[in-house]
Every structure is written in C-alpha cells, then in structure tokens.
XYZ file of C-alpha atoms in Angstrom:
375
model
C 8.523 34.957 33.862
C 9.817 33.986 30.156
C 8.469 30.639 28.717
C 10.062 28.177 28.306
C 10.044 28.761 24.101
C 7.567 31.207 22.232
C 8.042 32.247 19.233
C 5.570 35.280 17.362
C 5.580 36.741 14.308
C 5.643 40.732 14.443
C 5.151 42.231 10.806
C 5.633 40.588 7.213
C 6.341 41.253 4.110
C 6.475 39.139 1.466
C 7.645 36.030 2.308
C 10.140 38.252 4.447
C 9.297 37.989 8.185
C 10.278 39.822 11.605
C 9.156 38.383 15.030
C 10.810 37.067 19.162
C 11.968 33.957 20.206
C 11.334 34.174 24.519
C 13.360 31.583 26.686
C 14.181 31.644 29.977
C 17.676 33.490 28.769
C 16.210 35.938 27.162
C 14.715 37.040 23.982
C 15.863 37.181 20.672
C 15.256 39.294 17.635
C 14.311 37.812 14.562
C 15.575 37.531 11.522
C 18.728 36.857 14.060
C 22.366 36.343 13.197
C 24.307 33.671 15.740
C 27.655 34.462 16.001
C 29.237 31.007 16.485
C 31.831 30.328 19.169
C 32.625 26.845 18.504
C 34.889 26.368 21.724
C 33.112 28.109 23.896
C 34.083 31.824 22.050
C 34.306 33.833 19.765
C 37.455 34.138 18.093
C 39.555 37.445 19.185
C 36.258 37.908 20.665
C 35.603 38.439 24.659
C 31.619 37.549 25.207
C 30.348 40.969 26.720
C 32.059 43.045 23.792
C 29.876 40.087 21.229
C 27.013 41.274 23.598
C 27.478 44.717 22.397
C 26.992 44.412 18.671
C 23.709 43.335 19.401
C 23.941 39.380 19.029
C 20.876 37.630 20.956
C 22.185 34.117 20.987
C 25.575 32.219 20.149
C 26.561 29.061 18.935
C 28.590 26.253 20.930
C 30.185 23.520 18.472
C 28.682 20.113 19.930
C 31.787 18.309 18.332
C 34.767 20.450 19.346
C 33.631 21.224 22.663
C 32.462 17.406 23.262
C 36.726 16.393 22.137
C 37.699 19.285 24.215
C 37.576 20.736 27.018
C 34.287 17.533 27.046
C 30.997 18.064 28.525
C 31.174 16.058 31.467
C 34.408 18.682 31.755
C 31.773 21.943 31.095
C 29.084 20.515 33.399
C 31.212 20.001 36.208
C 32.597 23.723 35.651
C 28.996 24.884 35.840
C 27.943 24.866 32.224
C 28.312 26.367 29.300
C 27.173 29.680 29.731
C 28.977 30.037 33.110
C 32.311 28.378 31.633
C 32.342 30.840 28.911
C 30.816 34.138 30.386
C 27.374 34.792 28.382
C 24.437 34.872 30.543
C 21.739 35.021 27.179
C 20.808 31.340 24.947
C 22.844 29.518 22.840
C 21.907 26.697 20.874
C 24.280 23.982 20.260
C 24.626 22.366 16.950
C 24.464 18.756 17.013
C 27.866 17.530 15.871
C 26.878 15.601 13.219
C 28.433 18.518 9.765
C 31.871 18.402 12.031
C 31.727 14.561 12.067
C 31.259 14.352 8.801
C 33.550 17.370 7.274
C 36.815 17.017 10.055
C 36.799 13.483 11.077
C 39.474 10.430 9.612
C 38.150 7.398 9.051
C 34.437 7.772 10.313
C 32.184 4.397 10.014
C 28.247 5.694 9.471
C 25.519 3.279 11.228
C 21.520 3.051 11.565
C 23.558 3.767 15.234
C 25.074 6.431 14.627
C 28.586 7.547 13.649
C 32.935 6.098 15.032
C 34.885 8.100 14.351
C 38.419 9.512 15.319
C 39.648 12.337 16.748
C 40.962 15.330 14.079
C 43.219 16.363 17.032
C 44.132 13.004 18.699
C 43.384 10.196 17.138
C 41.197 9.466 19.627
C 38.127 7.443 18.928
C 34.940 8.730 19.397
C 31.303 7.793 18.857
C 27.927 9.939 18.031
C 24.793 8.753 17.939
C 20.968 10.845 18.815
C 21.029 10.132 22.045
C 24.698 10.750 23.251
C 24.017 13.860 20.864
C 21.365 14.683 23.179
C 23.214 13.918 26.551
C 25.937 15.624 25.423
C 24.060 19.100 24.570
C 22.219 18.622 27.980
C 25.107 18.577 30.020
C 27.202 21.923 27.548
C 22.897 23.430 29.334
C 22.198 24.132 25.868
C 19.005 26.612 25.328
C 18.849 25.347 21.130
C 19.400 21.933 21.059
C 19.495 20.390 17.388
C 18.893 16.564 16.166
C 21.561 15.188 15.246
C 21.733 14.167 11.658
C 23.740 13.330 8.447
C 25.152 16.130 6.509
C 25.757 14.778 3.053
C 27.294 16.447 -0.167
C 24.826 18.827 -2.734
C 26.380 16.460 -5.422
C 26.103 12.939 -3.892
C 23.684 10.718 -6.172
C 20.095 10.950 -5.151
C 19.560 8.152 -3.906
C 22.636 8.005 -1.342
C 20.698 11.704 -0.107
C 17.864 9.905 -0.350
C 19.078 7.218 2.111
C 21.026 9.655 4.163
C 17.764 12.211 5.176
C 15.497 8.836 5.692
C 18.169 8.373 8.173
C 18.441 11.096 8.876
C 14.403 11.507 10.058
C 15.567 8.143 12.200
C 17.974 9.857 13.638
C 15.419 12.898 14.597
C 12.698 10.573 16.132
C 15.650 9.411 18.680
C 16.860 13.119 19.005
C 12.455 13.913 20.080
C 13.049 10.934 22.249
C 16.653 11.661 23.757
C 15.613 15.410 24.362
C 12.741 14.012 26.046
C 14.326 11.868 28.307
C 16.166 14.944 29.958
C 13.678 16.412 32.275
C 15.226 19.573 33.519
C 16.867 20.558 30.894
C 13.787 19.625 28.767
C 11.402 21.460 31.028
C 13.441 25.142 30.052
C 15.287 24.483 26.642
C 13.937 23.930 22.759
C 14.889 20.865 20.358
C 14.631 21.876 16.935
C 14.509 19.312 13.876
C 16.615 19.807 10.676
C 15.451 19.656 7.481
C 17.385 17.064 4.501
C 17.310 16.474 0.923
C 20.055 18.300 -0.767
C 18.707 20.094 -3.506
C 15.674 18.104 -4.057
C 12.488 18.885 -4.084
C 10.797 16.037 -2.989
C 13.089 14.789 -1.081
C 13.025 18.025 0.852
C 8.768 17.924 0.867
C 9.713 14.005 2.773
C 11.602 15.226 5.070
C 10.115 18.474 6.271
C 6.297 16.062 6.495
C 8.418 13.392 8.571
C 9.803 16.418 11.038
C 6.817 17.938 11.993
C 5.425 13.822 12.334
C 7.665 13.398 14.915
C 7.417 17.678 16.256
C 10.019 20.318 16.797
C 10.025 23.632 18.454
C 11.847 25.178 14.931
C 12.814 23.575 11.962
C 16.043 23.848 9.912
C 17.235 23.659 6.817
C 20.102 21.618 6.183
C 22.176 20.268 3.239
C 22.855 23.754 2.085
C 25.886 26.410 1.763
C 27.836 23.261 1.278
C 29.343 24.194 -2.133
C 26.075 24.375 -4.105
C 26.413 27.904 -4.843
C 24.180 31.025 -4.396
C 22.165 30.361 -7.238
C 21.041 26.542 -6.468
C 20.942 27.870 -2.735
C 18.377 29.958 -4.127
C 16.062 27.879 -5.766
C 16.047 25.752 -3.367
C 15.477 28.278 -0.700
C 12.292 29.422 -2.761
C 10.739 26.372 -2.114
C 11.646 24.431 1.002
C 10.986 27.018 3.869
C 7.740 27.198 2.611
C 7.394 23.163 3.094
C 8.144 24.420 7.314
C 5.560 25.368 9.787
C 4.951 29.514 9.781
C 4.354 29.026 13.718
C 8.148 28.533 14.024
C 10.953 29.968 13.138
C 13.070 29.137 10.474
C 17.026 28.356 10.863
C 18.991 27.736 7.701
C 22.355 26.621 8.801
C 25.796 27.660 8.090
C 25.363 30.874 6.184
C 26.549 32.651 5.157
C 27.593 35.487 3.141
C 25.831 39.269 4.089
C 24.189 38.677 -0.023
C 22.987 35.203 1.051
C 21.258 36.711 4.456
C 18.923 39.543 2.555
C 18.263 36.421 0.088
C 17.216 33.701 2.810
C 15.118 36.094 4.209
C 13.618 37.339 1.619
C 12.720 33.507 0.935
C 10.769 33.288 4.739
C 14.456 31.893 7.008
C 14.222 34.006 10.224
C 18.289 32.235 11.970
C 21.507 31.925 10.348
C 25.122 31.491 11.771
C 27.962 31.670 9.675
C 32.088 31.816 11.012
C 32.321 34.212 7.892
C 32.545 37.217 9.778
C 34.688 36.221 12.300
C 37.286 34.567 10.586
C 37.227 37.207 7.373
C 37.789 40.040 10.249
C 41.163 37.268 11.227
C 41.681 37.460 7.804
C 42.007 40.927 7.119
C 38.127 42.018 4.946
C 35.896 43.956 6.640
C 32.412 43.522 5.583
C 30.862 47.063 4.215
C 27.647 48.117 3.151
C 29.484 48.785 0.184
C 31.060 45.569 -0.314
C 33.769 43.636 1.267
C 37.106 45.580 1.587
C 40.621 43.404 2.222
C 42.810 45.622 4.130
C 45.876 43.972 2.927
C 45.985 45.652 0.006
C 48.641 47.920 -0.579
C 46.140 50.637 -1.539
C 44.925 50.800 2.052
C 48.254 51.804 3.510
C 47.999 55.757 3.566
C 44.279 55.874 3.882
C 42.992 57.955 6.893
C 39.627 57.437 5.959
C 37.438 55.128 7.978
C 36.286 51.201 6.981
C 32.908 52.151 6.566
C 31.517 55.741 7.907
C 27.927 53.892 9.006
C 29.261 51.918 11.163
C 29.342 52.323 14.958
C 32.278 50.339 15.879
C 35.424 50.990 17.291
C 37.470 50.342 14.649
C 35.675 52.770 12.556
C 35.208 54.848 14.701
C 38.712 55.560 16.341
C 41.148 54.038 13.661
C 42.059 54.605 9.948
C 41.911 52.683 6.802
C 45.812 52.343 6.961
C 45.882 51.602 10.479
C 43.755 48.270 10.106
C 46.717 47.984 7.288
C 49.161 48.476 9.010
C 47.739 46.085 11.769
C 47.245 43.663 9.518
C 50.230 43.136 7.305
C 52.320 42.790 10.673
C 50.527 40.262 12.327
C 49.631 41.911 15.023
C 46.194 40.537 17.146
C 44.628 44.035 17.309
C 43.878 43.957 13.740
C 42.083 40.408 13.860
C 40.103 41.586 17.202
C 39.170 45.098 15.116
C 38.031 43.766 12.561
C 36.525 40.676 13.762
C 34.006 43.411 16.767
C 33.253 45.210 13.386
C 32.036 42.474 11.243
C 29.789 41.041 13.695
C 28.820 44.778 14.380
C 27.996 44.929 10.438
C 25.914 41.288 10.485
C 23.585 42.665 13.734
C 23.269 46.405 11.780
C 22.375 44.179 8.728
C 19.766 42.084 10.554
C 18.067 44.977 12.785
C 17.938 47.092 9.189
C 16.363 44.276 7.649
C 14.320 43.949 10.892
C 13.070 47.399 10.672
C 12.451 47.389 6.917
C 10.078 44.213 6.945
C 8.176 46.328 10.402
C 7.532 48.855 7.631
C 6.223 47.155 4.925
C 9.340 47.936 2.651
C 12.136 45.032 3.155
C 12.035 44.851 -1.251
C 12.845 48.761 -1.638
C 15.827 47.540 1.151
C 17.329 44.611 -0.480
C 16.958 45.963 -3.485
C 19.252 49.290 -2.347
C 21.171 46.530 0.111
C 22.126 44.995 -3.309
C 23.371 48.149 -5.710
C 25.403 49.305 -2.605
C 27.154 45.623 -2.273
C 26.921 44.079 -5.077
C 28.075 47.031 -7.576
C 31.004 46.267 -9.971
C-alpha cells in the first residue's frame, strides 16, 4: 500500500541528491521536473504523451482553474485527475504568484488578496483558507501554501514585511489544509520559503516554516527577473536552511542550465512553462544548446533536431520539416516541438539522477555545460 507521503534520499554527490517520493497516486523520482498544465492541460500535448516523455507528476494552476472552469465545477466532475485524464500525482500552486503577476486592481491585506480576473474583470478574493479549499476541490496531491511573492528588487523592508505575512499565511494554510480530513489524509502540504535574495530573511522564513511543519519545502521568490547569477548565489545558502529529510522544490525554474546548477546546490523538484512555451514558439532544447527552428538556415537541413533524443520529432522528422511547420503556423509544429522539449527535460533529469547515483555528477555537469553553453 502506497503511503500518504514518503521521501527517501537514495544517493548524494556533493549537495546533489537523488531519491523517491512515494504517494498514493504513484512515485516521483527526484530530481523531478514537473510539466506545467496551467488550465488542466499541458498545451499541445495529450496526458498520455506527457507521461511517455518520462514525467511522474504534473503541475496545475489554482488561479487559472478557479477562474475557469471553476474549482467547484471540477469537483462536481470528479476532480482534476478525472477531468484531465491524468491518474498520477498533481501538484497545484497556491494562486498567489498569478494574483500578483496577472491581476488588475488587486488589494493585499492581512486577510488575503482581492483582485479582478484578467479574463473578464470579475471580482474574487483569495485567502489562505480559500486557496486550501480550491486545491482540495481540485483533488491536488501536493498542495502549496498560500503566499505573496514580491519582486526581488523591492525595498528590503517591503520584502521583510511580505515574507513575515507569508509565514502567517503559511500557518493559516496548514490549519486550512488539516481541516480537509479525507483530502488531508491522502495528500501533502508544502510550505514556501521567501526572503528574495537576503540570507537573513531566508533563514528567518525557513525557521518559521519548520516550526509549523510541512511535508516538503519550496524555495519561492526566485526566477522573477533577478538573473541566474543572483539566483545561484541565493541557492548557495537557501536549500541548506531546509530539512535534509524533506524534498526541496524550486518554483518556476527554468532553463536547462538553471536545473543543473540548482540540482548541484541541493534542489529536488522543479516546474516551468519554458519547454512547452518555447516549443510553441519554434525553439527546441538540445544537448548542444537551444535551436531556433524558425531560422532560415534550417530550411533545407535534413538532420534531426537532436540525434540523442528518442522522441518522434527527432526520429521521424527533419529540421527542415520542423522549420516548415513553424514558418507555416501549423499546429503540428507546436505539438512535435513541445513533445521534444518535454522529452529533453526528462532525459536531462534522468541523466542527473544516474550521475548522482554513480557519484559522477560533477563530471556530468561539466560535460553538459561544455556542450550546452558552448559559444
């Protein structure tokens, strides 16, 4: 019988680690990359195709699903897993980031956030308790605490006040989640460390979260425009502040070289829209760096996009055909390149897991950077 939530570290190499999360809906191999299914779909992909790329878990978006089709409707239709035909674990974000980044006329108070929908201007309120309720209605397996995510370049006093309010919201999220009885008995709750780039605030946040107690811990407030160097500088200390026996999840990251650098610093889980969004826009990620298939130089190139990739886009079609599809605006171009990018990301995660298990992560990372970042 699968446990509610169990995390085990199988091997470490420096700070990098590989392990397994066991949940009632299945196992999640770490380091893990979660494709983003914003509106109950990974754009341009069928769920079974996403699974075939190697994904163990998807991310769903609380903000978008609460606005359309509505959490109550999803619940009436049997929950998010049945609704979108995905029977493995789903992590749902809390909605906080999207409220801050997408909503017009938002107002933040101690109670929560009131905002107008970016879709139709309708008025909504999101509090820690309502976020927990929405994620419960969706049937989420990993629920994220409700938090505020200020810009990394905001004044330090603003970042500190926001972090402390997020910690109070974390305690309310914990209470709201625990009141969910049947859902709480089969799901997990993650807290989110905030504090932008400041080490002292990150430590204060980590201590507050551990006092509340969570199944896993996310590192929030990064990849919001601060740049890779500043993000890595923060990741040099932030993951070490979190419990070693719990998964560490870096939210909203990122580019392939971001993932390698973050795993190097002790991170276990990731999500990002980049592979699917880039696929729709004609960019393919390869072991030799990103390729813009809209460029004219690919118009008569009969080579595969990536010789090392087993996906359909690489084994059945040429760069010239992929170029044609994207220049012509054909839907198949978005489908094939999204499938390729998600396959590449899962190959990258599998490669890191194998390298950590073999005690060869430093060599893997060096070889990856040499090929991927070559001038």
